[in-house]
Short mmCIF file of N, CA, C and O in Angstrom, two decimals:
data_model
loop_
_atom_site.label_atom_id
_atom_site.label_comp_id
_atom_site.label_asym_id
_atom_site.label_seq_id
_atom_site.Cartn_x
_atom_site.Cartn_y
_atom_site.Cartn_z
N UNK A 18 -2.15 -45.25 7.17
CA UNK A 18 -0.94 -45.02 7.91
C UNK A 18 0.22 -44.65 6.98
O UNK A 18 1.09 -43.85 7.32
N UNK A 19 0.18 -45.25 5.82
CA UNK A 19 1.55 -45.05 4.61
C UNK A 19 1.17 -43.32 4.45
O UNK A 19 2.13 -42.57 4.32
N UNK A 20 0.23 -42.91 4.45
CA UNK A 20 -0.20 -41.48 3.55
C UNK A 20 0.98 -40.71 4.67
O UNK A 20 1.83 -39.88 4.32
N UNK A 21 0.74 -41.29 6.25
CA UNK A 21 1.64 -40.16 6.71
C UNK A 21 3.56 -39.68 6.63
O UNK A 21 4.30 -38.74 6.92
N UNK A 22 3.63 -41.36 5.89
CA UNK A 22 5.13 -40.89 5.88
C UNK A 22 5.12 -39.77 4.31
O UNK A 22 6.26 -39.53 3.90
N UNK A 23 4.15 -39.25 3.62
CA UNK A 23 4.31 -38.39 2.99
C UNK A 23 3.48 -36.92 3.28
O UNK A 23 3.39 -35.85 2.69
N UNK A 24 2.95 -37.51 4.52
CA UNK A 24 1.77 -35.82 4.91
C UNK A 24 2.92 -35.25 5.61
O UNK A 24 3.27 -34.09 5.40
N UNK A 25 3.50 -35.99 6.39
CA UNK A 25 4.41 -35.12 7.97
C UNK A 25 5.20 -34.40 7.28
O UNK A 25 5.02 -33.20 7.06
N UNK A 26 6.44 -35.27 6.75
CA UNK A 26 7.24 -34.68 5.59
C UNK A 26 6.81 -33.29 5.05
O UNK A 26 7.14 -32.18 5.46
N UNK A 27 6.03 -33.62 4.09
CA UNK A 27 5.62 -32.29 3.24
C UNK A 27 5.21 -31.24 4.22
O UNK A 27 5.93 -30.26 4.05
N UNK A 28 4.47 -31.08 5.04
CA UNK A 28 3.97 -30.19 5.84
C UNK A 28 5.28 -29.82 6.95
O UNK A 28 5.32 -28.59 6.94
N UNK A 29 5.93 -30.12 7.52
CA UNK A 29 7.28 -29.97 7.93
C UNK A 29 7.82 -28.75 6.68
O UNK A 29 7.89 -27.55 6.98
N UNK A 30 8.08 -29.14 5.59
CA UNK A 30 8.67 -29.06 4.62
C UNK A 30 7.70 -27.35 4.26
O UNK A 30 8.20 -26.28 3.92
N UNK A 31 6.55 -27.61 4.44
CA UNK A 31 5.75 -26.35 3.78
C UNK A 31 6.03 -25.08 4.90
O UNK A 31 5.97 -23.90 4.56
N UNK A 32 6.37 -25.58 6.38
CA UNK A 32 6.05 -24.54 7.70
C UNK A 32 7.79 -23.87 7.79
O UNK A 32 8.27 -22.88 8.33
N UNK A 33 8.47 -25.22 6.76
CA UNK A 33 9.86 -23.78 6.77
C UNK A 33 10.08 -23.34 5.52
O UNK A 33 10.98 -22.56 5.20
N UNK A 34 9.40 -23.73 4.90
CA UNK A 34 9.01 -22.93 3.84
C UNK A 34 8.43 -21.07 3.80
O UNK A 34 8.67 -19.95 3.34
N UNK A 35 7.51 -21.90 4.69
CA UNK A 35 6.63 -20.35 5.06
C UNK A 35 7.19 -19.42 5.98
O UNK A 35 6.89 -18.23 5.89
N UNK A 36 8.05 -19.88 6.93
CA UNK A 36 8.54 -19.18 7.97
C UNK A 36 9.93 -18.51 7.12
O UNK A 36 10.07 -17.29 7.16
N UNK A 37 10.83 -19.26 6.42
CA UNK A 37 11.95 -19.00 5.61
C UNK A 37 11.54 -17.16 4.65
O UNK A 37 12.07 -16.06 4.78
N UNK A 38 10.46 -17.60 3.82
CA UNK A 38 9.64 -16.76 3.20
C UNK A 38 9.07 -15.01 3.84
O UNK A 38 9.09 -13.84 3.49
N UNK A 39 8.61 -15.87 5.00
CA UNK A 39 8.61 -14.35 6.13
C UNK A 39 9.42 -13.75 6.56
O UNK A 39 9.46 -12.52 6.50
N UNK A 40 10.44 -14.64 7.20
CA UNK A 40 11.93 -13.57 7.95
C UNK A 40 12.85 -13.33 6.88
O UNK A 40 13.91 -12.73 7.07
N UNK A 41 12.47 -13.80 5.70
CA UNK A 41 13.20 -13.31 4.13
C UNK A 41 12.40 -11.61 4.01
O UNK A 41 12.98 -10.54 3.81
N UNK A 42 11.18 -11.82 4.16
CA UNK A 42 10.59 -10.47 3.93
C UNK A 42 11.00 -9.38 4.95
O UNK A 42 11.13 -8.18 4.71
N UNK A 43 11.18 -10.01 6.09
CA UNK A 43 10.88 -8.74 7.26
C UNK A 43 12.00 -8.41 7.51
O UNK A 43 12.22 -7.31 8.03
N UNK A 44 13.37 -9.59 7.07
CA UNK A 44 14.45 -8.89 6.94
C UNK A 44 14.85 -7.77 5.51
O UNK A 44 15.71 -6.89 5.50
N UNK A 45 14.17 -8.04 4.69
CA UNK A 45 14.35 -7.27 3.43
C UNK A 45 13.47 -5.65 3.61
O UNK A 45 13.44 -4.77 2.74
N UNK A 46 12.70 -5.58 5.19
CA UNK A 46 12.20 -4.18 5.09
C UNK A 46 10.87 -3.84 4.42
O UNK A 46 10.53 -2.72 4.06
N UNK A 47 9.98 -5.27 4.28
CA UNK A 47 8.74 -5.31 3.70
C UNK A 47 7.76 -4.82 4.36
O UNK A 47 6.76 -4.29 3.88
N UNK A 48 8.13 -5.05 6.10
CA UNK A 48 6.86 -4.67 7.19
C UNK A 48 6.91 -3.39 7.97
O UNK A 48 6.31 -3.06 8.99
N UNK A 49 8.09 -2.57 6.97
CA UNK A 49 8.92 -1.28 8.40
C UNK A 49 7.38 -0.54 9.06
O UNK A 49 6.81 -0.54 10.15
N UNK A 50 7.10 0.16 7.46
CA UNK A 50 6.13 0.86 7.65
C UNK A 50 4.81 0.88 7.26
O UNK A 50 4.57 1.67 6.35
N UNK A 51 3.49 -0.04 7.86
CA UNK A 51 2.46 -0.18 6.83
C UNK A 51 1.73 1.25 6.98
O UNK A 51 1.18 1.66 5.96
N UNK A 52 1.67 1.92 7.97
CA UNK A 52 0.96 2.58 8.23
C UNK A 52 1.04 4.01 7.77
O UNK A 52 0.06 4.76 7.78
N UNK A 53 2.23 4.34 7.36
CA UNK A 53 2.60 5.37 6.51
C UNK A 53 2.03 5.84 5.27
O UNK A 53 1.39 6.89 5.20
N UNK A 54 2.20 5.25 4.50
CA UNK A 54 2.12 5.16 3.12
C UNK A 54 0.02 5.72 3.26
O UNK A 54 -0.38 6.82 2.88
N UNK A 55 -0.77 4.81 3.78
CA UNK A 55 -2.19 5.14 3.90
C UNK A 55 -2.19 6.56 4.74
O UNK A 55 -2.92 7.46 4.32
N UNK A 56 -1.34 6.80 5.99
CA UNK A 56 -1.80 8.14 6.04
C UNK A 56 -1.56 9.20 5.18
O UNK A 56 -2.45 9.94 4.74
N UNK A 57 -0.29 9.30 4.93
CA UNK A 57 0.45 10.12 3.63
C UNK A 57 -0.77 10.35 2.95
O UNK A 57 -1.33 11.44 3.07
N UNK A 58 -1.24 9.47 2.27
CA UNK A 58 -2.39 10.42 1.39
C UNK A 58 -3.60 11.12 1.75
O UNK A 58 -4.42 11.83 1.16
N UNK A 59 -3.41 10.65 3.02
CA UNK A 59 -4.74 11.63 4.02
C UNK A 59 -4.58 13.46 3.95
O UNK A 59 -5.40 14.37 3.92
N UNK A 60 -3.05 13.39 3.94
CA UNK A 60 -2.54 14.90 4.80
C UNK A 60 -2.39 15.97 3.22
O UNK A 60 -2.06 15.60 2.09
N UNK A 61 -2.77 17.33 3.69
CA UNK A 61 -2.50 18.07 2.00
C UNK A 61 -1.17 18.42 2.07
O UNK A 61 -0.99 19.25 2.96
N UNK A 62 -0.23 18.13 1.53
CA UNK A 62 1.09 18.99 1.37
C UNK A 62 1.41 20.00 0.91
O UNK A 62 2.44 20.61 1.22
N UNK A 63 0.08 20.53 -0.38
CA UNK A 63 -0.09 21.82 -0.90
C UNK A 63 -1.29 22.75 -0.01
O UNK A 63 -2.30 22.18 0.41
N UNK A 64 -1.12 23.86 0.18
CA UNK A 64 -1.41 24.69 0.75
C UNK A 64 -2.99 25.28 -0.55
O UNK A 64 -2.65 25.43 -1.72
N UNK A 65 -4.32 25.51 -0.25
CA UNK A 65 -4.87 25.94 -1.55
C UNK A 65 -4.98 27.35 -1.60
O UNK A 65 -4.98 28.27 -0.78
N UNK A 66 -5.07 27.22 -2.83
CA UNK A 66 -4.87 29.14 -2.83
C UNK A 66 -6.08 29.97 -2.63
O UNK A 66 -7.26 29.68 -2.79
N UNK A 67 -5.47 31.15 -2.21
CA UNK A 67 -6.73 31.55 -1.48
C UNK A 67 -7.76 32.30 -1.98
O UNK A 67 -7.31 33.25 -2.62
N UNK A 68 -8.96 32.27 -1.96
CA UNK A 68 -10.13 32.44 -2.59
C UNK A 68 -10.33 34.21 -2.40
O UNK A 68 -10.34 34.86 -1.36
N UNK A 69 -10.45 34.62 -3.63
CA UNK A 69 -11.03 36.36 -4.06
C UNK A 69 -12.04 36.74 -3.63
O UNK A 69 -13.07 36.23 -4.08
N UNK A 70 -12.14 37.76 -2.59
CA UNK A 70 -13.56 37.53 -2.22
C UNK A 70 -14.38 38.70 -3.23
O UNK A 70 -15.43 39.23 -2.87
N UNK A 71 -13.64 39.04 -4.65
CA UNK A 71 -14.36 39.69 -5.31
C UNK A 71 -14.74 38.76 -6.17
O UNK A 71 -14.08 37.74 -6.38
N UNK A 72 -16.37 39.19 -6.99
CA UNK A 72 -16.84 38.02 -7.48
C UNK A 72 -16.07 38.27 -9.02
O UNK A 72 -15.70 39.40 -9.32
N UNK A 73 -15.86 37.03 -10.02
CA UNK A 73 -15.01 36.82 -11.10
C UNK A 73 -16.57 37.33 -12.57
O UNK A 73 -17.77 37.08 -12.70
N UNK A 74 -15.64 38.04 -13.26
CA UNK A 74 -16.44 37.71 -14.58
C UNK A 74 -16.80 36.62 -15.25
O UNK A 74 -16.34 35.47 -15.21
N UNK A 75 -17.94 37.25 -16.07
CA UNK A 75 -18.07 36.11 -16.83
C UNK A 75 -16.65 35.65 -18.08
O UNK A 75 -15.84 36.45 -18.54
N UNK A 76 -16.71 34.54 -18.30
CA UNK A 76 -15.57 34.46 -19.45
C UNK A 76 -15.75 34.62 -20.56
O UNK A 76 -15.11 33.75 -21.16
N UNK A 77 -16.46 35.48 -21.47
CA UNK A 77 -17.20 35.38 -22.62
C UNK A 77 -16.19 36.27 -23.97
O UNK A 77 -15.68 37.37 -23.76
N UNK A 78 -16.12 35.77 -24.87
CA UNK A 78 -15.51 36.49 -25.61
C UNK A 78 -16.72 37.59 -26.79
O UNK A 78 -17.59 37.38 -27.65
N UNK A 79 -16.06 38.73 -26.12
CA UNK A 79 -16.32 39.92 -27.16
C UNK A 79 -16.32 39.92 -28.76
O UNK A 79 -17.08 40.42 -29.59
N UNK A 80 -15.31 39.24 -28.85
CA UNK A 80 -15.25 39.33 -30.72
C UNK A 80 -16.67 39.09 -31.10
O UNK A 80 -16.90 39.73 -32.13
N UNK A 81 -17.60 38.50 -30.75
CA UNK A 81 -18.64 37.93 -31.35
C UNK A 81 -19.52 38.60 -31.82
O UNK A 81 -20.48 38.07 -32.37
#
């Protein structure tokens, strides 16, 4: 029975802890956007350049 006048306490003590900790974050703009950031790297922003449809030489140097 003594253990609980130090379990309630602390655990009281830990749940505004934790809650303090969260609306610290979500007011600071931690949760705006999760979902952004992972698509962003899905999408190409560069355009690729477009392929020759003549075929390329070889690269060989002549001096030889």
């Amino acid at each position: 029975m003594e253990s609980l006048y130090l379990l309630v306490p602390l655990s009281v003590f830990i749940v505004i802890l934790a809650a303090w900790v969260f609306f610290g974050a979500a007011d600071s703009g931690q949760f705006d956007d999760l979902d952004g950031p992972g698509m962003r790297i899905l999408l190409d922003d560069e355009e690729l350049p477009a392929v020759s449809e003549t075929p390329q030489t070889s690269l060989r140097n002549d001096n030889e």
